[in-house]
Amino acid sequence: MGTMKRNGEDHPMTSTEGLNYPQAGATRLGPLPDGYHHLHHRTRIGRGRPAFETAGAAVTSWRMHRASGARVDASTTRAEPGSAVEVSLGIGPVRFRAPCRVIWTAYERDRTGFAYGTLSGHPERGEECFVVEFGDDGSVWFTVMAFSRPDRWYTRLAGPLVPLLQRLYARRLGATLRRLAAEADTGGTGGPRWSGSRHPTTG
């Protein structure tokens, strides 16, 4: 098991056993490896510490995925290195199951998220990370970064449709987080949580 450091904190990486690709941790260490389709989607989802904390918790507790329509079966209640995760998308009996393992996590003051890598049986090979960041100006950003390539006949047959669907899903995740962050900012009442001209956390 390897270890990475950021801002003085340790972030252990899980074993690569069972992964169906060799570049574990590339979404954290970079650069993304050649020979894969690369995805990078970044969107602003809100402003203020409450929005950041809500979004970070939604990402790492699987709430973001579930609220976006995916089924998630996970071995832990929040993302931890080594967590087993199966994400499935579809309708009724027609569902695509995607077994993964969490590779790394970030639980920092201004950065929260994780990456999971594909296991044998996944329709793709590769790794994807989901990270929420709190900017110096108080803005909150969500990034999805991934590298992947087909590992099943049907994903190979789909060709360029798969990267398109991945981009659309990344946008859907961002929209979900934006909604959750807005609910945090209004306290779920549809109106502003804070009165006056200054936010008690960000000023």
mmCIF file of C-alpha atoms in Angstrom, residues 51-179:
data_model
loop_
_atom_site.group_PDB
_atom_site.id
_atom_site.type_symbol
_atom_site.label_atom_id
_atom_site.label_comp_id
_atom_site.label_asym_id
_atom_site.label_seq_id
_atom_site.Cartn_x
_atom_site.Cartn_y
_atom_site.Cartn_z
ATOM 1 C CA ALA A 51 -22.262 24.645 0.453
ATOM 2 C CA PHE A 52 -18.743 23.168 0.417
ATOM 3 C CA GLU A 53 -19.390 20.965 3.441
ATOM 4 C CA THR A 54 -22.746 19.780 2.096
ATOM 5 C CA ALA A 55 -21.305 18.973 -1.323
ATOM 6 C CA GLY A 56 -18.252 17.213 0.113
ATOM 7 C CA ALA A 57 -20.429 15.045 2.338
ATOM 8 C CA ALA A 58 -22.752 14.247 -0.585
ATOM 9 C CA VAL A 59 -19.826 13.117 -2.726
ATOM 10 C CA THR A 60 -18.115 10.947 -0.138
ATOM 11 C CA SER A 61 -21.285 9.408 1.327
ATOM 12 C CA TRP A 62 -22.537 8.257 -2.125
ATOM 13 C CA ARG A 63 -25.513 10.645 -1.816
ATOM 14 C CA MET A 64 -24.547 12.503 -5.008
ATOM 15 C CA HIS A 65 -24.608 9.331 -7.089
ATOM 16 C CA ARG A 66 -27.861 8.102 -5.574
ATOM 17 C CA ALA A 67 -29.570 11.471 -5.969
ATOM 18 C CA SER A 68 -28.521 11.429 -9.633
ATOM 19 C CA GLY A 69 -30.359 8.160 -10.256
ATOM 20 C CA ALA A 70 -27.676 5.516 -9.688
ATOM 21 C CA ARG A 71 -27.905 2.543 -7.386
ATOM 22 C CA VAL A 72 -24.883 2.276 -5.116
ATOM 23 C CA ASP A 73 -23.896 -0.709 -3.015
ATOM 24 C CA ALA A 74 -20.854 0.114 -0.904
ATOM 25 C CA SER A 75 -18.962 -1.706 1.836
ATOM 26 C CA THR A 76 -18.581 1.526 3.854
ATOM 27 C CA THR A 77 -20.901 4.427 4.614
ATOM 28 C CA ARG A 78 -18.393 6.914 3.234
ATOM 29 C CA ALA A 79 -15.497 6.636 0.806
ATOM 30 C CA GLU A 80 -12.338 5.153 2.320
ATOM 31 C CA PRO A 81 -9.313 3.631 0.571
ATOM 32 C CA GLY A 82 -10.225 0.025 -0.148
ATOM 33 C CA SER A 83 -14.018 0.520 -0.036
ATOM 34 C CA ALA A 84 -15.822 -1.800 -2.447
ATOM 35 C CA VAL A 85 -18.436 0.039 -4.520
ATOM 36 C CA GLU A 86 -20.844 -1.191 -7.176
ATOM 37 C CA VAL A 87 -22.619 1.478 -9.177
ATOM 38 C CA SER A 88 -25.474 0.457 -11.444
ATOM 39 C CA LEU A 89 -27.458 2.492 -13.948
ATOM 40 C CA GLY A 90 -30.483 1.520 -15.995
ATOM 41 C CA ILE A 91 -34.181 0.747 -15.799
ATOM 42 C CA GLY A 92 -35.658 -2.399 -14.240
ATOM 43 C CA PRO A 93 -33.787 -5.552 -15.217
ATOM 44 C CA VAL A 94 -31.736 -3.701 -17.849
ATOM 45 C CA ARG A 95 -28.950 -2.316 -15.714
ATOM 46 C CA PHE A 96 -25.215 -1.926 -16.203
ATOM 47 C CA ARG A 97 -23.269 -2.873 -13.097
ATOM 48 C CA ALA A 98 -19.891 -1.315 -12.470
ATOM 49 C CA PRO A 99 -17.790 -2.813 -9.644
ATOM 50 C CA CYS A 100 -15.084 -0.478 -8.337
ATOM 51 C CA ARG A 101 -12.719 0.032 -5.430
ATOM 52 C CA VAL A 102 -11.868 3.362 -3.827
ATOM 53 C CA ILE A 103 -8.231 4.170 -4.608
ATOM 54 C CA TRP A 104 -7.654 7.401 -2.684
ATOM 55 C CA THR A 105 -9.556 9.934 -0.631
ATOM 56 C CA ALA A 106 -9.145 13.595 0.330
ATOM 57 C CA TYR A 107 -10.681 14.900 3.546
ATOM 58 C CA GLU A 108 -9.128 18.343 3.874
ATOM 59 C CA ARG A 109 -10.277 21.770 4.984
ATOM 60 C CA ASP A 110 -10.744 23.057 1.426
ATOM 61 C CA ARG A 111 -10.775 19.855 -0.627
ATOM 62 C CA THR A 112 -12.944 16.755 -0.290
ATOM 63 C CA GLY A 113 -13.383 13.795 -2.592
ATOM 64 C CA PHE A 114 -12.228 10.399 -3.743
ATOM 65 C CA ALA A 115 -11.362 8.262 -6.735
ATOM 66 C CA TYR A 116 -12.380 4.740 -7.550
ATOM 67 C CA GLY A 117 -10.855 2.312 -9.982
ATOM 68 C CA THR A 118 -12.523 -0.366 -12.070
ATOM 69 C CA LEU A 119 -12.468 -4.021 -11.047
ATOM 70 C CA SER A 120 -12.784 -7.138 -13.169
ATOM 71 C CA GLY A 121 -16.343 -7.293 -14.494
ATOM 72 C CA HIS A 122 -16.610 -3.534 -15.050
ATOM 73 C CA PRO A 123 -17.581 -2.583 -18.624
ATOM 74 C CA GLU A 124 -14.640 -0.147 -18.696
ATOM 75 C CA ARG A 125 -11.030 -0.031 -17.570
ATOM 76 C CA GLY A 126 -9.823 3.049 -15.759
ATOM 77 C CA GLU A 127 -10.242 5.438 -12.869
ATOM 78 C CA GLU A 128 -12.493 8.351 -11.984
ATOM 79 C CA CYS A 129 -12.311 10.990 -9.262
ATOM 80 C CA PHE A 130 -14.916 13.324 -7.801
ATOM 81 C CA VAL A 131 -13.580 16.348 -5.900
ATOM 82 C CA VAL A 132 -15.182 19.388 -4.272
ATOM 83 C CA GLU A 133 -12.950 22.425 -3.647
ATOM 84 C CA PHE A 134 -13.439 25.620 -1.671
ATOM 85 C CA GLY A 135 -11.864 28.598 -3.453
ATOM 86 C CA ASP A 136 -10.084 31.555 -1.905
ATOM 87 C CA ASP A 137 -13.002 33.764 -2.943
ATOM 88 C CA GLY A 138 -15.550 31.502 -1.242
ATOM 89 C CA SER A 139 -16.722 29.814 -4.431
ATOM 90 C CA VAL A 140 -17.286 26.057 -4.436
ATOM 91 C CA TRP A 141 -16.214 23.947 -7.403
ATOM 92 C CA PHE A 142 -16.846 20.348 -8.397
ATOM 93 C CA THR A 143 -14.471 18.409 -10.658
ATOM 94 C CA VAL A 144 -14.870 15.037 -12.322
ATOM 95 C CA MET A 145 -11.696 13.663 -13.902
ATOM 96 C CA ALA A 146 -11.307 10.226 -15.429
ATOM 97 C CA PHE A 147 -9.452 8.024 -17.855
ATOM 98 C CA SER A 148 -11.132 4.981 -19.329
ATOM 99 C CA ARG A 149 -11.366 2.611 -22.254
ATOM 100 C CA PRO A 150 -13.846 -0.162 -23.160
ATOM 101 C CA ASP A 151 -13.491 -3.604 -21.594
ATOM 102 C CA ARG A 152 -16.631 -5.317 -22.931
ATOM 103 C CA TRP A 153 -17.940 -6.002 -26.430
ATOM 104 C CA TYR A 154 -20.923 -3.719 -25.942
ATOM 105 C CA THR A 155 -18.835 -0.748 -24.763
ATOM 106 C CA ARG A 156 -16.482 -1.290 -27.708
ATOM 107 C CA LEU A 157 -19.491 -1.460 -30.043
ATOM 108 C CA ALA A 158 -20.884 1.765 -28.600
ATOM 109 C CA GLY A 159 -17.705 3.553 -29.646
ATOM 110 C CA PRO A 160 -17.854 7.356 -29.222
ATOM 111 C CA LEU A 161 -21.254 7.115 -27.536
ATOM 112 C CA VAL A 162 -19.630 6.024 -24.257
ATOM 113 C CA PRO A 163 -17.482 9.175 -23.793
ATOM 114 C CA LEU A 164 -20.539 11.280 -24.634
ATOM 115 C CA LEU A 165 -22.613 9.510 -21.983
ATOM 116 C CA GLN A 166 -19.776 9.930 -19.473
ATOM 117 C CA ARG A 167 -19.701 13.687 -20.085
ATOM 118 C CA LEU A 168 -23.475 13.919 -19.757
ATOM 119 C CA TYR A 169 -23.384 11.973 -16.502
ATOM 120 C CA ALA A 170 -20.610 14.207 -15.126
ATOM 121 C CA ARG A 171 -22.802 17.230 -15.888
ATOM 122 C CA ARG A 172 -25.730 15.537 -14.183
ATOM 123 C CA LEU A 173 -23.633 14.942 -11.072
ATOM 124 C CA GLY A 174 -22.648 18.613 -11.069
ATOM 125 C CA ALA A 175 -26.276 19.680 -11.383
ATOM 126 C CA THR A 176 -27.222 17.401 -8.499
ATOM 127 C CA LEU A 177 -24.516 18.881 -6.278
ATOM 128 C CA ARG A 178 -25.568 22.396 -7.244
ATOM 129 C CA ARG A 179 -29.101 21.604 -6.099
#
